Amino acid sequence: MEDRRKTNPIFNDQKLKLGLFGTNCSNGLTISHVETSYEATWEHTKKIAQKADRMGFEALVPIARWRGFGGTTNFNGNCFETYTWAAGLAEATENIGIFATSHLPTVHPVMAAKMATTIDRISGGRFGINLVMGWFAPEMEMFGKQQGEHDDKYLQGQEWIDFVQSAWSEPGLFDFNGSHYTAKNVESYPKPHQAPYPALINAGNSKAGMAFSAKNVDVNFASLDTLESMTNYNQQIRGLAREEYNRNIDVMTYGLVVVRDTEKEAKAAFQNVIDKGDWDAADNVTNLMGMQSQSFQAQIEKFKERFIAGWAGYPFVGTPEQVTEQLAAVQNTGMNGIIMGMIDYNEELDYFNDNVMPLLKQAGLRH
């Protein structure tokens, strides 16, 4: 085993960490019929991953999706399973951190621990898990499970991660006795490459979600609407981790990045995503979240357009100089980084690399 801070770039010293979000699912982060060459094929997602790897990005974070959201796009309905996706990209890349997004109720801890270790060994210590409690009831029903109460899901999630971490660390055989999981004479070898265990992230922003993140994970991802709310959120969750659990936690956000030569072009491209939005699918998403996800409840109606253009993330729209300023402003709130969506990942990454990355370095946000 090797210290994960030496192997996993999510722990590096870049002032503003960068990643891609949703490159394993049809439509990515845009609930829209907007024109794009992006498609959820293995050849395309691998090409995007390798490009981000060469650019020095820190993270590839997929969306775990078992069925689409209907509408005319069936948004995210064509989607690669994330553990096997991560295993393939671990072999296809050299430096970037690769995450599997895991709906905890759908994967038994013994299986998850073994899969994670395998991918971590393939990648040489660059793997991590994005822990999701499961919020989309029709998906849970596909596994023969009923959607649990919000806070109860986090109690099960705590048992899940305790079990998995035991499998990663316990020498020899061990028993696990909990309310949701019980097991006798568990053995799990090899152990992960990363010590003490692979990187863990979580996007819970409700009270229960923040408590879970503060106690367990390395990075919390937050969907927030203003710079002021980002500042307040950073102070709150970092304080919770420090005061209640005597640990530090990083915080990152996500959003759609639309950068063009002129502000007019960028705003027009962003508006085009909204104008060609699949509003039926967006309604399905927001209705489900409003009923079943406390993390997003207050944002649903006010930010429906943000679901269309960026899965409710914070938008970064403008010229290279403007987007650099916007990224700097977000970092200044205490955010450690951003995982981004793009209208056309493969094509727009080249432009971002040529026109934004040098400005981020000049601004002292990257080196």
mmCIF file of C-alpha atoms in Angstrom:
data_model
loop_
_atom_site.group_PDB
_atom_site.id
_atom_site.type_symbol
_atom_site.label_atom_id
_atom_site.label_comp_id
_atom_site.label_asym_id
_atom_site.label_seq_id
_atom_site.Cartn_x
_atom_site.Cartn_y
_atom_site.Cartn_z
ATOM 1 C CA MET A 1 0.000 0.000 0.000
ATOM 2 C CA GLU A 2 1.086 3.555 -0.736
ATOM 3 C CA ASP A 3 0.042 6.885 0.772
ATOM 4 C CA ARG A 4 -2.899 8.007 -1.341
ATOM 5 C CA ARG A 5 -1.766 11.622 -1.195
ATOM 6 C CA LYS A 6 1.135 10.543 -3.394
ATOM 7 C CA THR A 7 -0.938 8.547 -5.878
ATOM 8 C CA ASN A 8 -4.389 10.142 -6.181
ATOM 9 C CA PRO A 9 -4.391 13.605 -7.798
ATOM 10 C CA ILE A 10 -7.553 14.628 -5.962
ATOM 11 C CA PHE A 11 -5.180 15.280 -3.030
ATOM 12 C CA ASN A 12 -2.603 17.326 -4.957
ATOM 13 C CA ASP A 13 -1.665 20.946 -4.254
ATOM 14 C CA GLN A 14 -3.400 22.632 -7.176
ATOM 15 C CA LYS A 15 -5.262 25.682 -5.868
ATOM 16 C CA LEU A 16 -8.207 24.974 -8.183
ATOM 17 C CA LYS A 17 -8.715 21.308 -8.994
ATOM 18 C CA LEU A 18 -10.479 20.450 -12.236
ATOM 19 C CA GLY A 19 -12.504 17.483 -13.368
ATOM 20 C CA LEU A 20 -15.171 16.324 -15.775
ATOM 21 C CA PHE A 21 -18.649 15.256 -14.726
ATOM 22 C CA GLY A 22 -21.119 13.027 -16.528
ATOM 23 C CA THR A 23 -19.103 11.881 -19.554
ATOM 24 C CA ASN A 24 -20.526 8.353 -19.223
ATOM 25 C CA CYS A 25 -24.194 9.292 -19.813
ATOM 26 C CA SER A 26 -26.199 10.401 -22.819
ATOM 27 C CA ASN A 27 -26.719 14.195 -22.826
ATOM 28 C CA GLY A 28 -24.075 14.675 -20.126
ATOM 29 C CA LEU A 29 -25.265 17.597 -18.004
ATOM 30 C CA THR A 30 -27.605 19.109 -20.602
ATOM 31 C CA ILE A 31 -31.284 18.125 -20.607
ATOM 32 C CA SER A 32 -31.544 19.389 -24.145
ATOM 33 C CA HIS A 33 -31.590 18.664 -27.857
ATOM 34 C CA VAL A 34 -28.732 21.125 -28.341
ATOM 35 C CA GLU A 35 -26.378 20.187 -31.196
ATOM 36 C CA THR A 36 -23.269 18.278 -30.078
ATOM 37 C CA SER A 37 -20.939 15.557 -31.286
ATOM 38 C CA TYR A 38 -20.916 14.066 -27.772
ATOM 39 C CA GLU A 39 -22.300 10.547 -27.526
ATOM 40 C CA ALA A 40 -22.234 7.931 -24.808
ATOM 41 C CA THR A 41 -20.061 5.410 -26.608
ATOM 42 C CA TRP A 42 -16.951 3.742 -25.229
ATOM 43 C CA GLU A 43 -14.749 5.198 -27.957
ATOM 44 C CA HIS A 44 -15.989 8.720 -27.249
ATOM 45 C CA THR A 45 -15.842 8.596 -23.450
ATOM 46 C CA LYS A 46 -12.328 7.107 -23.597
ATOM 47 C CA LYS A 47 -11.152 9.832 -25.964
ATOM 48 C CA ILE A 48 -12.517 12.505 -23.640
ATOM 49 C CA ALA A 49 -10.877 10.877 -20.602
ATOM 50 C CA GLN A 50 -7.501 10.648 -22.303
ATOM 51 C CA LYS A 51 -7.708 14.291 -23.349
ATOM 52 C CA ALA A 52 -8.508 15.404 -19.789
ATOM 53 C CA ASP A 53 -5.650 13.193 -18.577
ATOM 54 C CA ARG A 54 -3.167 14.939 -20.888
ATOM 55 C CA MET A 55 -4.484 18.333 -19.763
ATOM 56 C CA GLY A 56 -3.661 17.497 -16.137
ATOM 57 C CA PHE A 57 -7.211 17.346 -14.783
ATOM 58 C CA GLU A 58 -7.624 15.756 -11.367
ATOM 59 C CA ALA A 59 -10.881 13.832 -11.652
ATOM 60 C CA LEU A 60 -13.347 11.980 -13.843
ATOM 61 C CA VAL A 61 -16.675 11.658 -12.013
ATOM 62 C CA PRO A 62 -19.468 9.675 -13.691
ATOM 63 C CA ILE A 63 -23.217 9.724 -13.132
ATOM 64 C CA ALA A 64 -24.712 6.477 -11.817
ATOM 65 C CA ARG A 65 -27.935 5.956 -13.726
ATOM 66 C CA TRP A 66 -30.013 2.829 -14.212
ATOM 67 C CA ARG A 67 -32.844 4.335 -16.244
ATOM 68 C CA GLY A 68 -33.544 7.592 -18.039
ATOM 69 C CA PHE A 69 -35.833 10.440 -17.073
ATOM 70 C CA GLY A 70 -38.169 10.188 -20.048
ATOM 71 C CA GLY A 71 -39.134 13.154 -22.165
ATOM 72 C CA THR A 72 -38.053 13.375 -25.771
ATOM 73 C CA THR A 73 -34.383 12.797 -24.859
ATOM 74 C CA ASN A 74 -34.894 10.113 -22.190
ATOM 75 C CA PHE A 75 -32.237 12.157 -20.405
ATOM 76 C CA ASN A 76 -29.226 10.108 -19.197
ATOM 77 C CA GLY A 77 -30.979 6.898 -20.263
ATOM 78 C CA ASN A 78 -27.978 5.584 -22.203
ATOM 79 C CA CYS A 79 -25.396 5.233 -19.456
ATOM 80 C CA PHE A 80 -22.338 3.107 -18.677
ATOM 81 C CA GLU A 81 -22.185 1.337 -15.308
ATOM 82 C CA THR A 82 -19.576 3.204 -13.327
ATOM 83 C CA TYR A 83 -17.332 0.566 -11.697
ATOM 84 C CA THR A 84 -16.630 -1.208 -14.982
ATOM 85 C CA TRP A 85 -16.380 2.183 -16.740
ATOM 86 C CA ALA A 86 -13.764 3.237 -14.186
ATOM 87 C CA ALA A 87 -11.817 -0.009 -14.607
ATOM 88 C CA GLY A 88 -11.589 0.525 -18.362
ATOM 89 C CA LEU A 89 -10.487 4.141 -18.008
ATOM 90 C CA ALA A 90 -7.987 3.230 -15.290
ATOM 91 C CA GLU A 91 -6.148 1.172 -17.889
ATOM 92 C CA ALA A 92 -6.615 3.800 -20.630
ATOM 93 C CA THR A 93 -5.194 6.753 -18.628
ATOM 94 C CA GLU A 94 -2.007 7.528 -16.738
ATOM 95 C CA ASN A 95 -2.458 10.289 -14.155
ATOM 96 C CA ILE A 96 -6.057 11.431 -13.700
ATOM 97 C CA GLY A 97 -8.160 10.356 -10.708
ATOM 98 C CA ILE A 98 -11.060 8.096 -11.675
ATOM 99 C CA PHE A 99 -14.215 7.685 -9.610
ATOM 100 C CA ALA A 100 -17.113 5.260 -9.628
ATOM 101 C CA THR A 101 -20.421 6.729 -8.532
ATOM 102 C CA SER A 102 -22.072 4.063 -6.422
ATOM 103 C CA HIS A 103 -25.701 3.860 -5.314
ATOM 104 C CA LEU A 104 -24.975 2.178 -2.015
ATOM 105 C CA PRO A 105 -28.242 0.179 -1.683
ATOM 106 C CA THR A 106 -27.589 -1.488 -5.050
ATOM 107 C CA VAL A 107 -24.100 -2.877 -4.346
ATOM 108 C CA HIS A 108 -23.255 -5.173 -1.428
ATOM 109 C CA PRO A 109 -20.263 -3.929 0.607
ATOM 110 C CA VAL A 110 -18.244 -7.116 0.030
ATOM 111 C CA MET A 111 -18.670 -6.744 -3.732
ATOM 112 C CA ALA A 112 -17.978 -3.011 -3.670
ATOM 113 C CA ALA A 113 -14.809 -3.439 -1.604
ATOM 114 C CA LYS A 114 -13.421 -6.036 -4.013
ATOM 115 C CA MET A 115 -14.324 -4.065 -7.147
ATOM 116 C CA ALA A 116 -12.828 -0.884 -5.709
ATOM 117 C CA THR A 117 -9.615 -2.652 -4.777
ATOM 118 C CA THR A 118 -9.334 -4.157 -8.244
ATOM 119 C CA ILE A 119 -9.753 -0.773 -9.948
ATOM 120 C CA ASP A 120 -7.383 0.864 -7.474
ATOM 121 C CA ARG A 121 -4.744 -1.745 -8.330
ATOM 122 C CA ILE A 122 -5.312 -1.272 -12.066
ATOM 123 C CA SER A 123 -4.921 2.501 -11.709
ATOM 124 C CA GLY A 124 -1.954 2.470 -9.352
ATOM 125 C CA GLY A 125 -3.852 4.261 -6.608
ATOM 126 C CA ARG A 126 -5.951 6.773 -8.589
ATOM 127 C CA PHE A 127 -9.410 5.389 -7.803
ATOM 128 C CA GLY A 128 -12.200 6.747 -5.643
ATOM 129 C CA ILE A 129 -15.899 6.235 -4.922
ATOM 130 C CA ASN A 130 -18.645 8.840 -5.110
ATOM 131 C CA LEU A 131 -21.070 7.634 -2.429
ATOM 132 C CA VAL A 132 -24.750 8.092 -3.318
ATOM 133 C CA MET A 133 -27.582 6.964 -1.048
ATOM 134 C CA GLY A 134 -30.097 6.506 -3.889
ATOM 135 C CA TRP A 135 -32.889 9.023 -4.472
ATOM 136 C CA PHE A 136 -34.641 8.020 -7.724
ATOM 137 C CA ALA A 137 -37.376 5.626 -6.534
ATOM 138 C CA PRO A 138 -38.010 3.914 -9.911
ATOM 139 C CA GLU A 139 -34.336 2.924 -10.002
ATOM 140 C CA MET A 140 -34.438 1.450 -6.517
ATOM 141 C CA GLU A 141 -37.533 -0.518 -7.535
ATOM 142 C CA MET A 142 -35.533 -2.059 -10.380
ATOM 143 C CA PHE A 143 -33.463 -3.715 -7.631
ATOM 144 C CA GLY A 144 -36.537 -4.821 -5.704
ATOM 145 C CA LYS A 145 -36.013 -2.156 -3.062
ATOM 146 C CA GLN A 146 -38.359 0.486 -1.729
ATOM 147 C CA GLN A 147 -37.120 4.034 -1.415
ATOM 148 C CA GLY A 148 -36.197 4.608 2.222
ATOM 149 C CA GLU A 149 -36.801 7.712 4.289
ATOM 150 C CA HIS A 150 -34.176 10.381 3.653
ATOM 151 C CA ASP A 151 -32.296 10.236 6.956
ATOM 152 C CA ASP A 152 -32.638 6.442 7.186
ATOM 153 C CA LYS A 153 -30.763 6.114 3.907
ATOM 154 C CA TYR A 154 -27.788 7.830 5.487
ATOM 155 C CA LEU A 155 -27.902 5.415 8.430
ATOM 156 C CA GLN A 156 -27.679 2.548 5.956
ATOM 157 C CA GLY A 157 -24.954 4.428 4.104
ATOM 158 C CA GLN A 158 -22.929 4.711 7.310
ATOM 159 C CA GLU A 159 -23.147 0.959 7.819
ATOM 160 C CA TRP A 160 -22.173 0.415 4.192
ATOM 161 C CA ILE A 161 -19.008 2.499 4.392
ATOM 162 C CA ASP A 162 -18.062 1.030 7.781
ATOM 163 C CA PHE A 163 -18.345 -2.453 6.273
ATOM 164 C CA VAL A 164 -16.359 -1.536 3.148
ATOM 165 C CA GLN A 165 -13.593 0.122 5.149
ATOM 166 C CA SER A 166 -13.351 -2.978 7.326
ATOM 167 C CA ALA A 167 -12.902 -5.089 4.205
ATOM 168 C CA TRP A 168 -10.155 -2.745 3.039
ATOM 169 C CA SER A 169 -8.284 -2.783 6.334
ATOM 170 C CA GLU A 170 -9.020 -5.815 8.510
ATOM 171 C CA PRO A 171 -6.312 -8.498 8.520
ATOM 172 C CA GLY A 172 -7.637 -12.027 8.295
ATOM 173 C CA LEU A 173 -11.284 -12.818 8.910
ATOM 174 C CA PHE A 174 -13.863 -10.535 10.517
ATOM 175 C CA ASP A 175 -17.583 -10.472 11.263
ATOM 176 C CA PHE A 176 -19.896 -7.546 10.612
ATOM 177 C CA ASN A 177 -23.103 -7.088 12.559
ATOM 178 C CA GLY A 178 -25.429 -4.210 11.740
ATOM 179 C CA SER A 179 -29.061 -3.370 11.155
ATOM 180 C CA HIS A 180 -28.719 -3.489 7.363
ATOM 181 C CA TYR A 181 -25.733 -5.787 6.856
ATOM 182 C CA THR A 182 -24.546 -8.864 8.694
ATOM 183 C CA ALA A 183 -21.750 -11.180 7.588
ATOM 184 C CA LYS A 184 -19.586 -13.930 9.035
ATOM 185 C CA ASN A 185 -15.934 -14.704 8.395
ATOM 186 C CA VAL A 186 -15.400 -12.010 5.804
ATOM 187 C CA GLU A 187 -12.055 -12.013 4.021
ATOM 188 C CA SER A 188 -10.952 -9.506 1.401
ATOM 189 C CA TYR A 189 -7.576 -9.595 -0.329
ATOM 190 C CA PRO A 190 -5.728 -7.873 -1.838
ATOM 191 C CA LYS A 191 -6.085 -4.590 -0.020
ATOM 192 C CA PRO A 192 -6.296 -1.320 -2.001
ATOM 193 C CA HIS A 193 -3.166 0.292 -3.386
ATOM 194 C CA GLN A 194 -4.070 3.509 -1.568
ATOM 195 C CA ALA A 195 -3.449 3.759 2.134
ATOM 196 C CA PRO A 196 -5.504 3.897 4.232
ATOM 197 C CA TYR A 197 -8.222 3.501 1.546
ATOM 198 C CA PRO A 198 -9.357 4.977 -1.791
ATOM 199 C CA ALA A 199 -10.612 8.556 -2.011
ATOM 200 C CA LEU A 200 -14.235 9.074 -1.011
ATOM 201 C CA ILE A 201 -16.601 11.812 -2.162
ATOM 202 C CA ASN A 202 -20.263 12.589 -1.539
ATOM 203 C CA ALA A 203 -22.736 15.215 -2.765
ATOM 204 C CA GLY A 204 -25.110 15.303 0.200
ATOM 205 C CA ASN A 205 -26.115 18.890 0.978
ATOM 206 C CA SER A 206 -29.011 18.256 3.371
ATOM 207 C CA LYS A 207 -28.383 18.233 7.128
ATOM 208 C CA ALA A 208 -28.008 14.434 7.137
ATOM 209 C CA GLY A 209 -25.909 14.534 3.976
ATOM 210 C CA MET A 210 -23.548 17.155 5.356
ATOM 211 C CA ALA A 211 -23.118 15.165 8.567
ATOM 212 C CA PHE A 212 -22.329 12.024 6.560
ATOM 213 C CA SER A 213 -19.774 13.893 4.448
ATOM 214 C CA ALA A 214 -18.197 15.617 7.428
ATOM 215 C CA LYS A 215 -17.675 12.270 9.146
ATOM 216 C CA ASN A 216 -16.617 10.068 6.256
ATOM 217 C CA VAL A 217 -15.454 11.576 2.996
ATOM 218 C CA ASP A 218 -12.537 13.523 1.601
ATOM 219 C CA VAL A 219 -14.522 15.815 -0.699
ATOM 220 C CA ASN A 220 -18.083 17.083 -0.482
ATOM 221 C CA PHE A 221 -19.687 18.304 -3.704
ATOM 222 C CA ALA A 222 -22.182 21.115 -3.348
ATOM 223 C CA SER A 223 -24.801 22.467 -5.728
ATOM 224 C CA LEU A 224 -25.086 26.148 -4.829
ATOM 225 C CA ASP A 225 -26.596 29.165 -6.518
ATOM 226 C CA THR A 226 -24.525 32.191 -5.438
ATOM 227 C CA LEU A 227 -21.008 33.021 -4.323
ATOM 228 C CA GLU A 228 -22.393 34.066 -0.946
ATOM 229 C CA SER A 229 -24.077 30.702 -0.448
ATOM 230 C CA MET A 230 -20.823 28.970 -1.414
ATOM 231 C CA THR A 231 -18.916 30.931 1.219
ATOM 232 C CA ASN A 232 -21.478 30.142 3.903
ATOM 233 C CA TYR A 233 -21.671 26.479 2.926
ATOM 234 C CA ASN A 234 -17.892 26.057 2.990
ATOM 235 C CA GLN A 235 -17.676 27.557 6.450
ATOM 236 C CA GLN A 236 -20.540 25.398 7.703
ATOM 237 C CA ILE A 237 -19.398 21.995 6.470
ATOM 238 C CA ARG A 238 -15.722 22.555 7.227
ATOM 239 C CA GLY A 239 -16.649 23.677 10.722
ATOM 240 C CA LEU A 240 -18.864 20.618 11.179
ATOM 241 C CA ALA A 241 -16.070 18.253 10.114
ATOM 242 C CA ARG A 242 -13.551 19.974 12.339
ATOM 243 C CA GLU A 243 -15.672 20.432 15.446
ATOM 244 C CA GLU A 244 -17.689 17.203 15.437
ATOM 245 C CA TYR A 245 -15.248 14.749 13.888
ATOM 246 C CA ASN A 246 -11.810 16.392 14.260
ATOM 247 C CA ARG A 247 -11.083 16.119 10.545
ATOM 248 C CA ASN A 248 -10.616 18.313 7.502
ATOM 249 C CA ILE A 249 -12.734 18.099 4.369
ATOM 250 C CA ASP A 250 -12.394 19.612 0.921
ATOM 251 C CA VAL A 251 -15.387 21.084 -0.893
ATOM 252 C CA MET A 252 -15.930 21.270 -4.640
ATOM 253 C CA THR A 253 -18.768 22.263 -6.917
ATOM 254 C CA TYR A 254 -19.860 21.551 -10.468
ATOM 255 C CA GLY A 255 -21.419 23.315 -13.400
ATOM 256 C CA LEU A 256 -21.705 23.752 -17.137
ATOM 257 C CA VAL A 257 -18.762 25.579 -18.706
ATOM 258 C CA VAL A 258 -19.505 27.468 -21.918
ATOM 259 C CA VAL A 259 -16.494 29.479 -23.104
ATOM 260 C CA ARG A 260 -16.311 31.192 -26.492
ATOM 261 C CA ASP A 261 -14.327 33.956 -28.195
ATOM 262 C CA THR A 262 -16.915 36.591 -27.283
ATOM 263 C CA GLU A 263 -19.367 37.036 -24.436
ATOM 264 C CA LYS A 264 -22.204 37.248 -26.949
ATOM 265 C CA GLU A 265 -21.295 33.885 -28.475
ATOM 266 C CA ALA A 266 -20.977 32.225 -25.063
ATOM 267 C CA LYS A 267 -24.310 33.530 -23.810
ATOM 268 C CA ALA A 268 -26.012 32.546 -27.052
ATOM 269 C CA ALA A 269 -24.611 29.003 -26.813
ATOM 270 C CA PHE A 270 -25.774 28.720 -23.199
ATOM 271 C CA GLN A 271 -29.231 30.056 -24.057
ATOM 272 C CA ASN A 272 -29.435 27.620 -26.969
ATOM 273 C CA VAL A 273 -29.194 24.748 -24.482
ATOM 274 C CA ILE A 274 -32.199 26.157 -22.630
ATOM 275 C CA ASP A 275 -34.169 27.020 -25.762
ATOM 276 C CA LYS A 276 -33.805 23.440 -26.996
ATOM 277 C CA GLY A 277 -34.390 21.975 -23.554
ATOM 278 C CA ASP A 278 -36.368 18.802 -22.962
ATOM 279 C CA TRP A 279 -38.777 20.323 -20.463
ATOM 280 C CA ASP A 280 -40.727 17.114 -19.911
ATOM 281 C CA ALA A 281 -37.560 15.328 -18.803
ATOM 282 C CA ALA A 282 -36.568 18.349 -16.720
ATOM 283 C CA ASP A 283 -39.968 18.318 -15.024
ATOM 284 C CA ASN A 284 -39.523 14.613 -14.262
ATOM 285 C CA VAL A 285 -36.123 15.320 -12.686
ATOM 286 C CA THR A 286 -37.215 18.284 -10.606
ATOM 287 C CA ASN A 287 -40.492 16.702 -9.500
ATOM 288 C CA LEU A 288 -38.647 13.627 -8.272
ATOM 289 C CA MET A 289 -36.017 15.716 -6.522
ATOM 290 C CA GLY A 290 -38.622 17.948 -4.962
ATOM 291 C CA MET A 291 -40.436 14.962 -3.536
ATOM 292 C CA GLN A 292 -37.506 12.729 -2.753
ATOM 293 C CA SER A 293 -34.281 14.722 -2.301
ATOM 294 C CA GLN A 294 -33.967 17.223 0.508
ATOM 295 C CA SER A 295 -30.540 18.204 -0.815
ATOM 296 C CA PHE A 296 -32.151 20.089 -3.719
ATOM 297 C CA GLN A 297 -35.608 20.954 -2.355
ATOM 298 C CA ALA A 298 -35.234 24.713 -2.048
ATOM 299 C CA GLN A 299 -33.683 25.083 -5.489
ATOM 300 C CA ILE A 300 -36.151 23.159 -7.626
ATOM 301 C CA GLU A 301 -38.470 25.813 -9.069
ATOM 302 C CA LYS A 302 -36.106 28.770 -9.017
ATOM 303 C CA PHE A 303 -33.392 26.951 -10.901
ATOM 304 C CA LYS A 304 -35.244 24.712 -13.348
ATOM 305 C CA GLU A 305 -33.299 26.301 -16.198
ATOM 306 C CA ARG A 306 -30.105 25.344 -14.414
ATOM 307 C CA PHE A 307 -31.206 21.729 -14.508
ATOM 308 C CA ILE A 308 -31.623 22.082 -18.268
ATOM 309 C CA ALA A 309 -28.168 23.652 -18.585
ATOM 310 C CA GLY A 310 -25.908 21.910 -16.120
ATOM 311 C CA TRP A 311 -27.857 19.610 -13.756
ATOM 312 C CA ALA A 312 -28.458 22.559 -11.396
ATOM 313 C CA GLY A 313 -24.780 23.370 -11.183
ATOM 314 C CA TYR A 314 -23.239 26.837 -11.148
ATOM 315 C CA PRO A 315 -22.820 28.139 -14.740
ATOM 316 C CA PHE A 316 -19.517 29.435 -16.055
ATOM 317 C CA VAL A 317 -20.283 31.379 -19.229
ATOM 318 C CA GLY A 318 -18.216 33.912 -21.156
ATOM 319 C CA THR A 319 -14.884 34.603 -22.803
ATOM 320 C CA PRO A 320 -11.734 32.832 -21.575
ATOM 321 C CA GLU A 321 -10.953 35.863 -19.417
ATOM 322 C CA GLN A 322 -14.469 35.986 -17.979
ATOM 323 C CA VAL A 323 -14.601 32.273 -17.235
ATOM 324 C CA THR A 324 -11.203 32.519 -15.545
ATOM 325 C CA GLU A 325 -12.535 35.350 -13.378
ATOM 326 C CA GLN A 326 -15.654 33.322 -12.567
ATOM 327 C CA LEU A 327 -13.583 30.278 -11.600
ATOM 328 C CA ALA A 328 -11.337 32.480 -9.449
ATOM 329 C CA ALA A 329 -14.379 33.937 -7.695
ATOM 330 C CA VAL A 330 -15.690 30.450 -6.899
ATOM 331 C CA GLN A 331 -12.281 29.365 -5.606
ATOM 332 C CA ASN A 332 -12.181 32.474 -3.440
ATOM 333 C CA THR A 333 -15.308 31.298 -1.595
ATOM 334 C CA GLY A 334 -13.296 28.333 -0.302
ATOM 335 C CA MET A 335 -14.088 25.839 -3.055
ATOM 336 C CA ASN A 336 -11.176 23.531 -3.813
ATOM 337 C CA GLY A 337 -12.269 22.866 -7.362
ATOM 338 C CA ILE A 338 -14.946 22.193 -9.962
ATOM 339 C CA ILE A 339 -15.999 19.220 -12.023
ATOM 340 C CA MET A 340 -17.453 20.537 -15.233
ATOM 341 C CA GLY A 341 -19.886 19.627 -17.921
ATOM 342 C CA MET A 342 -19.622 20.893 -21.478
ATOM 343 C CA ILE A 343 -22.030 21.002 -24.382
ATOM 344 C CA ASP A 344 -19.462 19.116 -26.474
ATOM 345 C CA TYR A 345 -16.787 17.725 -24.151
ATOM 346 C CA ASN A 346 -14.371 16.402 -26.753
ATOM 347 C CA GLU A 347 -14.409 19.474 -28.989
ATOM 348 C CA GLU A 348 -14.541 22.102 -26.246
ATOM 349 C CA LEU A 349 -11.762 20.621 -24.125
ATOM 350 C CA ASP A 350 -9.240 21.655 -26.774
ATOM 351 C CA TYR A 351 -10.467 25.244 -26.677
ATOM 352 C CA PHE A 352 -10.448 25.232 -22.859
ATOM 353 C CA ASN A 353 -6.891 23.879 -22.834
ATOM 354 C CA ASP A 354 -5.615 26.444 -25.324
ATOM 355 C CA ASN A 355 -7.443 29.498 -24.016
ATOM 356 C CA VAL A 356 -8.415 29.049 -20.362
ATOM 357 C CA MET A 357 -5.708 26.867 -18.835
ATOM 358 C CA PRO A 358 -2.933 29.440 -19.512
ATOM 359 C CA LEU A 359 -5.050 32.132 -17.846
ATOM 360 C CA LEU A 360 -5.674 29.916 -14.818
ATOM 361 C CA LYS A 361 -1.917 29.541 -14.460
ATOM 362 C CA GLN A 362 -1.377 33.287 -14.821
ATOM 363 C CA ALA A 363 -3.996 33.823 -12.116
ATOM 364 C CA GLY A 364 -2.171 31.455 -9.763
ATOM 365 C CA LEU A 365 -5.015 28.952 -9.728
ATOM 366 C CA ARG A 366 -3.025 26.238 -11.527
ATOM 367 C CA HIS A 367 0.625 25.409 -11.943
#
